[in-house]
PDB file of C-alpha atoms in Angstrom:
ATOM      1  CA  UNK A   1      33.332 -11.691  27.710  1.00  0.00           C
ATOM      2  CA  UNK A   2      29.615 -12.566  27.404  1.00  0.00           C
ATOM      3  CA  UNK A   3      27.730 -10.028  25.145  1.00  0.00           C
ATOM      4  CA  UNK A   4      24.679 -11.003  27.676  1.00  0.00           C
ATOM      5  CA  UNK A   5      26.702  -8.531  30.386  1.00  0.00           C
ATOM      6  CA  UNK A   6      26.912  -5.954  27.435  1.00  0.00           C
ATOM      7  CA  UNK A   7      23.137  -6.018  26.718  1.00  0.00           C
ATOM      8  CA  UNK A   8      22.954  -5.585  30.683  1.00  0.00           C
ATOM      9  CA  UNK A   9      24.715  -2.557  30.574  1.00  0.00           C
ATOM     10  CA  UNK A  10      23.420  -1.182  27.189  1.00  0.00           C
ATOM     11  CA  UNK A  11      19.715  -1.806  28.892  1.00  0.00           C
ATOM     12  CA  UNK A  12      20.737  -0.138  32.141  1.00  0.00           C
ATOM     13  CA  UNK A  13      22.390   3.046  30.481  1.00  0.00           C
ATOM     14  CA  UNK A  14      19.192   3.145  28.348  1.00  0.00           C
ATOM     15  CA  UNK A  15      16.634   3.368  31.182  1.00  0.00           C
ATOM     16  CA  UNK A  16      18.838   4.889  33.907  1.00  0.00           C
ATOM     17  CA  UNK A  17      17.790   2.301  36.637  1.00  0.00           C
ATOM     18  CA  UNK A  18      18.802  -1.189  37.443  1.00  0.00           C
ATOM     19  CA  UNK A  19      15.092  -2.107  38.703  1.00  0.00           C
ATOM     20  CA  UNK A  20      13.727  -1.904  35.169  1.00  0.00           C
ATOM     21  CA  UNK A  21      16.836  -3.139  33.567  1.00  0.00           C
ATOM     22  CA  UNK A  22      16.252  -6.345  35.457  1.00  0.00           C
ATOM     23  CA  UNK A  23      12.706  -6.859  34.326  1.00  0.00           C
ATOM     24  CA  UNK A  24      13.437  -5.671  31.092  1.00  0.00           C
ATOM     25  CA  UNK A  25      16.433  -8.467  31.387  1.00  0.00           C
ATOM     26  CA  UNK A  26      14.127 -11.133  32.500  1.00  0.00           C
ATOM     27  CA  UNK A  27      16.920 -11.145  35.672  1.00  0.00           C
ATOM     28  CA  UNK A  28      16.078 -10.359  39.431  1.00  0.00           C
ATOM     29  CA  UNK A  29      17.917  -7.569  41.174  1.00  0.00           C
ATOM     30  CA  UNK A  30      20.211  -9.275  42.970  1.00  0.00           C
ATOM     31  CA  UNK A  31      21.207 -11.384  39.355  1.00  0.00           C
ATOM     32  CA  UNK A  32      22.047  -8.158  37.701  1.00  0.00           C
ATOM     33  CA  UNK A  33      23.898  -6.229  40.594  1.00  0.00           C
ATOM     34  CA  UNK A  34      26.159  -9.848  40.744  1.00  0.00           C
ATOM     35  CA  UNK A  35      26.413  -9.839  36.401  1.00  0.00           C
ATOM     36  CA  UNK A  36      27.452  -6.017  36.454  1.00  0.00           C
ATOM     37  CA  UNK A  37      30.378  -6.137  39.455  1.00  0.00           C
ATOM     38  CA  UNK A  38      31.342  -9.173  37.370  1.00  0.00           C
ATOM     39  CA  UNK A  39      31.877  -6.970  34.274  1.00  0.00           C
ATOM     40  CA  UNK A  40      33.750  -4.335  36.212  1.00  0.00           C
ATOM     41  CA  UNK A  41      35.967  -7.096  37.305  1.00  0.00           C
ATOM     42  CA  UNK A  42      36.574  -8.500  34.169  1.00  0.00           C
ATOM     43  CA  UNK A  43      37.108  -4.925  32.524  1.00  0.00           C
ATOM     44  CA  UNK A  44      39.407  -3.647  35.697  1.00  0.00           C
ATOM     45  CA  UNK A  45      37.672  -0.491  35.780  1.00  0.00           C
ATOM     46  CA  UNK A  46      34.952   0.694  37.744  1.00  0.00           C
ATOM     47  CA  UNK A  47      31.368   1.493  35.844  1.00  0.00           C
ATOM     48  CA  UNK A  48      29.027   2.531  38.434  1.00  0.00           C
ATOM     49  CA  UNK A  49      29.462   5.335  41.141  1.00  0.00           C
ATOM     50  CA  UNK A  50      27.775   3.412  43.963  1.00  0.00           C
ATOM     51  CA  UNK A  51      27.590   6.396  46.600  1.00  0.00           C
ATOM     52  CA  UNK A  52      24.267   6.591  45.221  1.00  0.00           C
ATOM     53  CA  UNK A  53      21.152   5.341  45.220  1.00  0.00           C
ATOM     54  CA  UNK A  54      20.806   3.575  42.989  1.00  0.00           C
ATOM     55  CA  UNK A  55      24.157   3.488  41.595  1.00  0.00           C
ATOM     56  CA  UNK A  56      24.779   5.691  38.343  1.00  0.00           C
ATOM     57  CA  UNK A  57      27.142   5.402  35.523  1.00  0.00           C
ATOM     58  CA  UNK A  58      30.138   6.702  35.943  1.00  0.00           C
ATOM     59  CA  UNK A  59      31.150   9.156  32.888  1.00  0.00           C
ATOM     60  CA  UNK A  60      33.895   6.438  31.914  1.00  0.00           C
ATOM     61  CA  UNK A  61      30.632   4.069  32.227  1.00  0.00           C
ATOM     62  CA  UNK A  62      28.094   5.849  29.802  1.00  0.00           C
ATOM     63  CA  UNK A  63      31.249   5.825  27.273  1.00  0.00           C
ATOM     64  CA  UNK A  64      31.758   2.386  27.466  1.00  0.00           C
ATOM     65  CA  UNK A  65      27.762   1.889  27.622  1.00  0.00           C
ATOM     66  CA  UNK A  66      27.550   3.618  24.396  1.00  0.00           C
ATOM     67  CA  UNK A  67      30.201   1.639  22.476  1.00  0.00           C
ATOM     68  CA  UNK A  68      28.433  -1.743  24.087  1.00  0.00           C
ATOM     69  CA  UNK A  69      25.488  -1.001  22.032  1.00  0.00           C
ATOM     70  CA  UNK A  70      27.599  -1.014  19.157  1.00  0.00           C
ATOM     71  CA  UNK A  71      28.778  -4.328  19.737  1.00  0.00           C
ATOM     72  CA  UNK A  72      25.457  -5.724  20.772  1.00  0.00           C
ATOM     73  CA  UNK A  73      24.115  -4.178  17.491  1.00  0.00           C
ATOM     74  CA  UNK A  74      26.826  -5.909  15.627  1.00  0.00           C
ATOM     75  CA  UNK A  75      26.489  -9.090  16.948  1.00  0.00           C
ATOM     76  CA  UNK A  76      22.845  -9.161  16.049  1.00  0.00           C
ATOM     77  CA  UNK A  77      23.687  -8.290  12.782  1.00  0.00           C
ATOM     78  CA  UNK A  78      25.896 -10.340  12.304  1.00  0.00           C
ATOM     79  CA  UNK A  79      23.588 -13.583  13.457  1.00  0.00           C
ATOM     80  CA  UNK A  80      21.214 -12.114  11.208  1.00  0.00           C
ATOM     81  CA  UNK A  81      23.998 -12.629   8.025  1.00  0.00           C
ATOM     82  CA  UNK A  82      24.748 -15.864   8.932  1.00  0.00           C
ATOM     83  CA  UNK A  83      21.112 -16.725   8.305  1.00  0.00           C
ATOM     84  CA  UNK A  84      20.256 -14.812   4.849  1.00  0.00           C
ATOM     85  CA  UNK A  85      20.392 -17.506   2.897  1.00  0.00           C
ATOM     86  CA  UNK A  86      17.899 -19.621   4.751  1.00  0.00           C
ATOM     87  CA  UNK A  87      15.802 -17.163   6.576  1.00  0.00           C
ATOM     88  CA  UNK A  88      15.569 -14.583   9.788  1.00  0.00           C
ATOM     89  CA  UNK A  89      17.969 -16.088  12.495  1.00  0.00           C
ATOM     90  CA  UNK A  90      18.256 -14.291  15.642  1.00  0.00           C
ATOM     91  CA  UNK A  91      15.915 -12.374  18.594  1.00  0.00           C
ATOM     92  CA  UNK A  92      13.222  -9.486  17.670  1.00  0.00           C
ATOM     93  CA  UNK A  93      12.674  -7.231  20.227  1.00  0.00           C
ATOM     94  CA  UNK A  94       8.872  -6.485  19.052  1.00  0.00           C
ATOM     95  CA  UNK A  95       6.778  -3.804  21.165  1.00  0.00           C
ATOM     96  CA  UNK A  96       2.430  -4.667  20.640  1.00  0.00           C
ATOM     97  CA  UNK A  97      -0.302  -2.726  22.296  1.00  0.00           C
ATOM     98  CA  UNK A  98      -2.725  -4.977  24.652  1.00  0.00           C
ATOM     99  CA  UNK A  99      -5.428  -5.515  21.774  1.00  0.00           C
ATOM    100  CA  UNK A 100      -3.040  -5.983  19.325  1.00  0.00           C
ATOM    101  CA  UNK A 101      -1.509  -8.697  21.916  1.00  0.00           C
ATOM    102  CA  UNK A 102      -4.972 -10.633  22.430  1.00  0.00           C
ATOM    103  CA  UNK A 103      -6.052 -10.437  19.044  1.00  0.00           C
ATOM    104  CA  UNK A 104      -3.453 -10.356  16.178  1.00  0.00           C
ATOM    105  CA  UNK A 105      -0.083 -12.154  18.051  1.00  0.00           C
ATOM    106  CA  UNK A 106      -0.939 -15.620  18.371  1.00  0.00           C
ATOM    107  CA  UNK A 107      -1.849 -15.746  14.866  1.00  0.00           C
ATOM    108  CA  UNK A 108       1.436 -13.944  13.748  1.00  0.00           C
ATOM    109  CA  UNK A 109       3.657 -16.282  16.033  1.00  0.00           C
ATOM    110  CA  UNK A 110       1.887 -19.018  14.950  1.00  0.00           C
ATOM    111  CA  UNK A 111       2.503 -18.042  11.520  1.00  0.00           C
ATOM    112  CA  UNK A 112       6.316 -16.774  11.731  1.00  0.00           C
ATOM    113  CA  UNK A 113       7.286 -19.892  12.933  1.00  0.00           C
ATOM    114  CA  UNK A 114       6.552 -21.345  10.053  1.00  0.00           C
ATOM    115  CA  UNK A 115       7.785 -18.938   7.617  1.00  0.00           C
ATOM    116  CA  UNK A 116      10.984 -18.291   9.481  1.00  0.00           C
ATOM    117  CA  UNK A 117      11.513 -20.950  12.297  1.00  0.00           C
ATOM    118  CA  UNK A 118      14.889 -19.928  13.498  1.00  0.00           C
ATOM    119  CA  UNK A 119      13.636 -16.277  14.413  1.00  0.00           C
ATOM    120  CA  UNK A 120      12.466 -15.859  17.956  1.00  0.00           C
ATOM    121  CA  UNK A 121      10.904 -12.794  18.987  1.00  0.00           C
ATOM    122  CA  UNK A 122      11.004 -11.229  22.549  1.00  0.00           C
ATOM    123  CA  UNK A 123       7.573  -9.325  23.222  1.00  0.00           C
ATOM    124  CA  UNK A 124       7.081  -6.342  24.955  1.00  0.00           C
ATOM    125  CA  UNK A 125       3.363  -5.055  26.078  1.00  0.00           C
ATOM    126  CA  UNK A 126       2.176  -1.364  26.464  1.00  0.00           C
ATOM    127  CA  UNK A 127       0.762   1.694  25.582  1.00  0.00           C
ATOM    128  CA  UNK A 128       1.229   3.387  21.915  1.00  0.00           C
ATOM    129  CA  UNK A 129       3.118   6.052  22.789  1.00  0.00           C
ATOM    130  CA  UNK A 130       5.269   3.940  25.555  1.00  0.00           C
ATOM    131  CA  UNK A 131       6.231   1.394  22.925  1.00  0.00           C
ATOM    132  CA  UNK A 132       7.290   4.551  20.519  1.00  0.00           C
ATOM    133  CA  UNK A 133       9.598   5.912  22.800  1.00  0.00           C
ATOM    134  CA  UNK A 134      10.295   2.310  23.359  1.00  0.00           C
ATOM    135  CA  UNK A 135      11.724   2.304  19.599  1.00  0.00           C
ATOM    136  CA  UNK A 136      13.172   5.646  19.540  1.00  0.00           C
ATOM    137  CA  UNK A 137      15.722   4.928  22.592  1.00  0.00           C
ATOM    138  CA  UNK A 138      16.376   0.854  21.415  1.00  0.00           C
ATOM    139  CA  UNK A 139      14.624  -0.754  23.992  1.00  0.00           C
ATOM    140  CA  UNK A 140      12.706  -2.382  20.780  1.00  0.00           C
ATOM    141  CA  UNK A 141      13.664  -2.763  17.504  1.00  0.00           C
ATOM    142  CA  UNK A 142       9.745  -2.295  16.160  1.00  0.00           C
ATOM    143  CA  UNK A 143       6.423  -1.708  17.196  1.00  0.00           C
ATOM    144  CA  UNK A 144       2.587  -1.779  16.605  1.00  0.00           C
ATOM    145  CA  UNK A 145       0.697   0.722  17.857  1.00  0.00           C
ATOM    146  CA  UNK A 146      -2.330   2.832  17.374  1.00  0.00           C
ATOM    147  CA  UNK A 147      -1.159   6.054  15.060  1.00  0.00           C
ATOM    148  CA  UNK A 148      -2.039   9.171  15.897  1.00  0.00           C
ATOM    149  CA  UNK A 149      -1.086  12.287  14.149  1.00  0.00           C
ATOM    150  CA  UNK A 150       2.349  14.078  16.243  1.00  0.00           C
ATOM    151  CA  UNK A 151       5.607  14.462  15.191  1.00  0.00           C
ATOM    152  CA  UNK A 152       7.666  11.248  14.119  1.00  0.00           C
ATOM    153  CA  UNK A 153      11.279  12.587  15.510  1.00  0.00           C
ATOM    154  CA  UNK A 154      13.406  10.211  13.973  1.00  0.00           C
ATOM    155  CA  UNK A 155      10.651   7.159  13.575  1.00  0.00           C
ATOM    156  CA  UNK A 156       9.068   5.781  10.435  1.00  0.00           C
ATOM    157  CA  UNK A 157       5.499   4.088  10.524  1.00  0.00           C
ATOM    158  CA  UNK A 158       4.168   1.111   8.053  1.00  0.00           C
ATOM    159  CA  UNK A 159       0.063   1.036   8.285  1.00  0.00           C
ATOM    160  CA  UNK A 160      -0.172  -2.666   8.737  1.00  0.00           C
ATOM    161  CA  UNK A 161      -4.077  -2.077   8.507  1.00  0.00           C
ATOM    162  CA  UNK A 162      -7.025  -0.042   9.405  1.00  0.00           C
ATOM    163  CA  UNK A 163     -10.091  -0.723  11.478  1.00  0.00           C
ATOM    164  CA  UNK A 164     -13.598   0.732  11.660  1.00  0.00           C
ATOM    165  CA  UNK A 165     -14.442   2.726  15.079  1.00  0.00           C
ATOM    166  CA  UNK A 166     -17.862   1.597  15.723  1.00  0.00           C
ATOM    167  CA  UNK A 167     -19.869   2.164  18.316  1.00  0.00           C
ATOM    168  CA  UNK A 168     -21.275  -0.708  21.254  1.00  0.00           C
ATOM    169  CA  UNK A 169     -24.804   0.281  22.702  1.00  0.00           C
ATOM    170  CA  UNK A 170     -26.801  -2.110  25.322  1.00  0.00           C
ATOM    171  CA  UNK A 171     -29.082  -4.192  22.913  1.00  0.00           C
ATOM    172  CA  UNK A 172     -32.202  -2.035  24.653  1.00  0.00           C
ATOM    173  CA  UNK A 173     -31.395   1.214  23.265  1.00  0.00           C
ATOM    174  CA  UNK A 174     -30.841  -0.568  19.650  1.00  0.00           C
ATOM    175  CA  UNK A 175     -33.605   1.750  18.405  1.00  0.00           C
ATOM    176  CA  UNK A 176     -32.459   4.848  20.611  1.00  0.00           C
ATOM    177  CA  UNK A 177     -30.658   7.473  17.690  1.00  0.00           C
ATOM    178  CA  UNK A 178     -27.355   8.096  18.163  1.00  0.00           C
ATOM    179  CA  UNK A 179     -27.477  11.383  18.566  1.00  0.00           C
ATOM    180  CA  UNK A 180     -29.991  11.226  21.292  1.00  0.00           C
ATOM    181  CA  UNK A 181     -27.612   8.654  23.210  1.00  0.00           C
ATOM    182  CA  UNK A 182     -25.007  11.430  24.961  1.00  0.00           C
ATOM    183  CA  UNK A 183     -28.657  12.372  27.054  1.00  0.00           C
ATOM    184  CA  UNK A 184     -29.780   8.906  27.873  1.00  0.00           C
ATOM    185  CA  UNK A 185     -26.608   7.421  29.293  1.00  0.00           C
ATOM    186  CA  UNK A 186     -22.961   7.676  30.175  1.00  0.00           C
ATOM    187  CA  UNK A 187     -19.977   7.560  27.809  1.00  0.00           C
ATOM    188  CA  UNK A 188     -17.646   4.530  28.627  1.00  0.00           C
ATOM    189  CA  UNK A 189     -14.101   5.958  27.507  1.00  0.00           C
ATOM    190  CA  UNK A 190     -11.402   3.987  26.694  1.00  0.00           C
ATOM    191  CA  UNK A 191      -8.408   4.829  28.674  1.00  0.00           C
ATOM    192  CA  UNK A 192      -7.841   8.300  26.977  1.00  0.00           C
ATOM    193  CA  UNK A 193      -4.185   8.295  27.294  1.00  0.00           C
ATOM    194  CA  UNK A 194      -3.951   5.770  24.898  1.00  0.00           C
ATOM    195  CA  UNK A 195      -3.437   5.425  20.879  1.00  0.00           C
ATOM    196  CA  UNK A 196      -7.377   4.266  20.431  1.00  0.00           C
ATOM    197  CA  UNK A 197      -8.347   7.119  23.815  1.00  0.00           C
ATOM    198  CA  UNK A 198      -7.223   9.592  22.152  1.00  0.00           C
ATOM    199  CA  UNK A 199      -8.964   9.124  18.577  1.00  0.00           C
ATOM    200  CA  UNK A 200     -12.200   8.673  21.144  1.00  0.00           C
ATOM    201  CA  UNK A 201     -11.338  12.338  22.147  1.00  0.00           C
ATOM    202  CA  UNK A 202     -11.014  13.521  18.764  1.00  0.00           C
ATOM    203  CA  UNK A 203     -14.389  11.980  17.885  1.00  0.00           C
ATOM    204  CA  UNK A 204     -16.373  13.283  20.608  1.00  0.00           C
ATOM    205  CA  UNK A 205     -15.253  16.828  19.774  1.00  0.00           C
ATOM    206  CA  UNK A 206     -16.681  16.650  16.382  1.00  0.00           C
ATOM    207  CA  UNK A 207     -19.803  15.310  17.892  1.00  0.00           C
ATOM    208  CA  UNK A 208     -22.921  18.784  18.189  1.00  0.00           C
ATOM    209  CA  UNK A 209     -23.862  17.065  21.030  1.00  0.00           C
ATOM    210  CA  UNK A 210     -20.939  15.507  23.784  1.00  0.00           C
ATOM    211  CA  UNK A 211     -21.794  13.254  26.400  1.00  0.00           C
ATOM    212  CA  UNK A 212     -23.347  14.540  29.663  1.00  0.00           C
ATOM    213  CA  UNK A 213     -21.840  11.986  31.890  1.00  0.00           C
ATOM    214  CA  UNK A 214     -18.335   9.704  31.055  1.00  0.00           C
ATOM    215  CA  UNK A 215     -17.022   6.500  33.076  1.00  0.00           C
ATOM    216  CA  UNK A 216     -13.177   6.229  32.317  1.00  0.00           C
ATOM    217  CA  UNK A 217     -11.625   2.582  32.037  1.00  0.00           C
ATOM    218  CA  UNK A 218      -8.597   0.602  31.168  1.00  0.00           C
ATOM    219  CA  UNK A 219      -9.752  -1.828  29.562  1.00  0.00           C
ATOM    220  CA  UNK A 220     -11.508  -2.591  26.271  1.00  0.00           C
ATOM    221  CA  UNK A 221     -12.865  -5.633  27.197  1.00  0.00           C
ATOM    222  CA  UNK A 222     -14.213  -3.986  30.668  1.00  0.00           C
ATOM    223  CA  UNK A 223     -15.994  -1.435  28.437  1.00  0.00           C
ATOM    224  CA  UNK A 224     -17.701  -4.200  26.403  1.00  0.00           C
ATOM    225  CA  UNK A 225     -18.811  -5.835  29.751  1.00  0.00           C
ATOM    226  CA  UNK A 226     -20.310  -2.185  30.892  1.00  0.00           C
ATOM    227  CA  UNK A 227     -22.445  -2.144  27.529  1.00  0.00           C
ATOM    228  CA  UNK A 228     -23.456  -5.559  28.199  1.00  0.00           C
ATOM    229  CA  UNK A 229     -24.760  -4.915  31.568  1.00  0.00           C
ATOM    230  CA  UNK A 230     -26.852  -1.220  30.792  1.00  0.00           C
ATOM    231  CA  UNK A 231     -24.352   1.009  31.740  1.00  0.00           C
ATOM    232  CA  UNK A 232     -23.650   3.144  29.252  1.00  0.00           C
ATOM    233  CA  UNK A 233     -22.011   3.068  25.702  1.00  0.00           C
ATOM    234  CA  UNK A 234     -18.894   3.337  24.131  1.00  0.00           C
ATOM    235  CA  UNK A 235     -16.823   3.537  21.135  1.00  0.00           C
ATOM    236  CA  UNK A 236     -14.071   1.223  20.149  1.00  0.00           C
ATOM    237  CA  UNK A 237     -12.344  -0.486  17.440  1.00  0.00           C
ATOM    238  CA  UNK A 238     -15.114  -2.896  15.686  1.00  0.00           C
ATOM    239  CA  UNK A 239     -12.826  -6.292  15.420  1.00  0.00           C
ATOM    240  CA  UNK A 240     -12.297  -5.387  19.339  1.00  0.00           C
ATOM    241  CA  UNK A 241     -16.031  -5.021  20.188  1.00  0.00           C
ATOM    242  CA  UNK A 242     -17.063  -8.189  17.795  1.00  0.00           C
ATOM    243  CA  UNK A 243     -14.322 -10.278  19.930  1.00  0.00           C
ATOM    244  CA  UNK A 244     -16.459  -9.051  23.438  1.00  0.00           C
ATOM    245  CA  UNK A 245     -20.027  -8.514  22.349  1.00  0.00           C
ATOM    246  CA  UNK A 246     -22.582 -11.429  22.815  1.00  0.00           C
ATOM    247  CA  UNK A 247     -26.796 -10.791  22.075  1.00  0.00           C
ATOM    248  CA  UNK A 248     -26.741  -7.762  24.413  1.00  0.00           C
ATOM    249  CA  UNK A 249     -24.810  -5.802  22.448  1.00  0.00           C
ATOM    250  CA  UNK A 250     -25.796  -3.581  19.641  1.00  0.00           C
ATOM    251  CA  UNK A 251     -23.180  -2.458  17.507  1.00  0.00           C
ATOM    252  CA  UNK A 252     -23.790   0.827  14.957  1.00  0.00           C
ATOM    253  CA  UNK A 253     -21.073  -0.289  12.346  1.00  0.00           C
ATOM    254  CA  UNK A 254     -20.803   1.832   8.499  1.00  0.00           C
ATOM    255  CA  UNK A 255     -21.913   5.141   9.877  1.00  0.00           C
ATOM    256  CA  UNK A 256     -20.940   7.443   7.004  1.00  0.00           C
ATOM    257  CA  UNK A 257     -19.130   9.788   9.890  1.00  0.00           C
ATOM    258  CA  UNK A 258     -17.354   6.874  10.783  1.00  0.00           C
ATOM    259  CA  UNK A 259     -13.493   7.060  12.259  1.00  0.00           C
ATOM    260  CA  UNK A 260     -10.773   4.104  11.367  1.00  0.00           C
ATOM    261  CA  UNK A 261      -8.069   3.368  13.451  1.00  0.00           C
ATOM    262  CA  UNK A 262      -4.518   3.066  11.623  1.00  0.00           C
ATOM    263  CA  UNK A 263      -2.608   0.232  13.297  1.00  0.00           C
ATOM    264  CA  UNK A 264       0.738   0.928  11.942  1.00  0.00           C
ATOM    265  CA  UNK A 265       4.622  -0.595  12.726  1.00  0.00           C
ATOM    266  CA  UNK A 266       6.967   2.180  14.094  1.00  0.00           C
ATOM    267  CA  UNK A 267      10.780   1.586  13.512  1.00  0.00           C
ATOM    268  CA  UNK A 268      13.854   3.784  13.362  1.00  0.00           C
ATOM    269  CA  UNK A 269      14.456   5.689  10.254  1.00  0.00           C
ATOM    270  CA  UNK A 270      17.637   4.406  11.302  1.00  0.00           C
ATOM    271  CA  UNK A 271      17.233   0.644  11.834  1.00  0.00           C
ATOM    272  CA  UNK A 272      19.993  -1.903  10.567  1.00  0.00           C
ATOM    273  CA  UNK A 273      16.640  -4.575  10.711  1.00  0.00           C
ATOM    274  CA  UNK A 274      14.813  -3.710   7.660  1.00  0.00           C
ATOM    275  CA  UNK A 275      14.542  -7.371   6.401  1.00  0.00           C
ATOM    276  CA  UNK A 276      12.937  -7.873  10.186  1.00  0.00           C
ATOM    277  CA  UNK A 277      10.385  -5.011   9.641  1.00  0.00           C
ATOM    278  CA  UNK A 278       9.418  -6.396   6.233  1.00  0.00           C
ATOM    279  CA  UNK A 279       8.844 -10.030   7.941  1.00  0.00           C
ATOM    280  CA  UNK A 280       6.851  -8.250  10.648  1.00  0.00           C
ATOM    281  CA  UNK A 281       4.730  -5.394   8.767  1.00  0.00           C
ATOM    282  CA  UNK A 282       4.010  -8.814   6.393  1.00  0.00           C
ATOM    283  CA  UNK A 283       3.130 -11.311   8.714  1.00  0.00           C
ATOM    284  CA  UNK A 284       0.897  -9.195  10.660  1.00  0.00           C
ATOM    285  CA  UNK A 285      -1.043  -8.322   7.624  1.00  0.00           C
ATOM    286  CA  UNK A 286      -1.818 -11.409   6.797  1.00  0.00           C
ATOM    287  CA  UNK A 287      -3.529 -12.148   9.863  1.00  0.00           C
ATOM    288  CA  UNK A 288      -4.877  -8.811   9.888  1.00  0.00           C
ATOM    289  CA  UNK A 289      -6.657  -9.778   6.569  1.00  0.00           C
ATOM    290  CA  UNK A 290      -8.895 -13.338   7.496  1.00  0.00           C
ATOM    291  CA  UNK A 291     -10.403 -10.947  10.631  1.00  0.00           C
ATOM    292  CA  UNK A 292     -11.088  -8.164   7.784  1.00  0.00           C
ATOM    293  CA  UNK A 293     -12.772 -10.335   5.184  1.00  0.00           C
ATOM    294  CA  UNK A 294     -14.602 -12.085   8.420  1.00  0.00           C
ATOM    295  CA  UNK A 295     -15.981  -8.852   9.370  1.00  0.00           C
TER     296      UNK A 295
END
């Protein structure tokens, strides 16, 4: 029996449908219905009760699920032992917001395989508090995300480093005071659902004076490209603004007042991958530190 099938079914008992247990497989649809009918055959018993749609676990399936995980678990672990003496050996399953993805990865792949070449990492892209209940049910062993304060349940966090939340003005209002800004053009906010939206919000409520008018977007770099043309301001991450901004771009960066951002690595209290963590809380910070000393 392939322990590929048993990640199958782990992954499909984890997110309760087989759509986004094939993408999070890498398989089509078809591919996974085939791999699964497979497994029943080879087990002789029946997993999924397919008089609905889409099928479901059948209670003897979720049992058999859950001790699947356990074997997957093991397996990892014990790839993992096999490779102590000379290193990480195995697959990652590492979780990185979108900036942290353009920015920081490269650098850190770049640099893991050199530190520990017979570690492979499959990466997962999305939202801060997607990729932490991400961790929390499996679907990745770690994570780096924007922190925010909320309750943990079960999760630990590593700050990996902090960054300056500076604020991107068109270079013609260079001389306008901040303060005065919120009357003399619109706020461009950063998806506020988001680990970096939401320490936006938290800003702008200690601000006397909020903006009048706000354009919402999902992207950092489109909010860069609204400063550039005249259409407002924003506030964002300073390594994240540098990265977009070009000579029509003012940036107010040191402001006493000033917010940081806390990129951190979420885990399980519970993980059996703490010499993983270490390697990946590390290696991050190391390529966290060149862009810190450059800026």
């Amino acid at each position: 029996m392939q322990t590929r099938s048993l990640e199958t079914l782990v992954r499909i008992h984890q997110v309760q449908s087989f759509s986004r247990a094939a993408e999070l497989q890498n398989m089509t649809l078809s591919a996974l219905s085939m791999q699964m009918k497979a497994l029943e055959t080879r087990l002789g018993v029946q997993l999924f009760d397919r008089s609905f749609r889409p099928p479901k676990l059948t209670p003897l399936g979720r049992r058999i699920a859950q001790q699947a995980r356990r074997v997957v678990e093991q397996q990892r672990l014990l790839t993992g032992l096999c490779g102590q003496a000379g290193g990480l050996v195995g697959l990652f399953r590492l979780g990185v917001i979108s900036s942290v993805a353009v920015r920081l990865l490269p650098g850190f792949l770049r640099q893991s395989a050199e530190r520990a070449p017979q570690a492979s990492f499959e990466i997962s892209i999305g939202l801060s508090e997607h990729l932490g209940e991400q961790v929390r049910l499996g679907l990745v062993d770690a994570a780096v995300v924007t922190r925010v304060p909320g309750p943990a349940q079960g999760l630990a966090f590593e700050t990996i480093g902090r960054e300056e939340m500076a604020l991107a003005v068109p270079a013609a209002h260079a001389g306008t005071p901040t303060g005065a800004l919120p009357r003399r053009l619109p706020f461009i906010h950063f998806r506020p659902s988001s680990g970096i939206g939401r320490l936006i919000a938290r800003s702008l409520e200690n601000l006397a004076e909020p903006p009048r008018r706000t354009i919402i977007l999902d992207s950092l770099e489109a909010s860069v490209e609204f400063v550039k043309a005249g259409l407002g301001y924003t506030l964002l991450p300073l390594p994240d603004i540098a990265r977009c901004a070009d000579a029509r771009v003012h940036v107010h960066a040191g402001r006493p007042q000033a917010m940081y951002r806390e990129l951190a690595l979420v885990s399980r209290r519970d993980t059996p991958h703490g010499a993983w963590v270490a390697h990946v809380a590390d290696g991050f910070r190391q390529v966290i530190a060149p862009e810190t000393d450059d800026g």
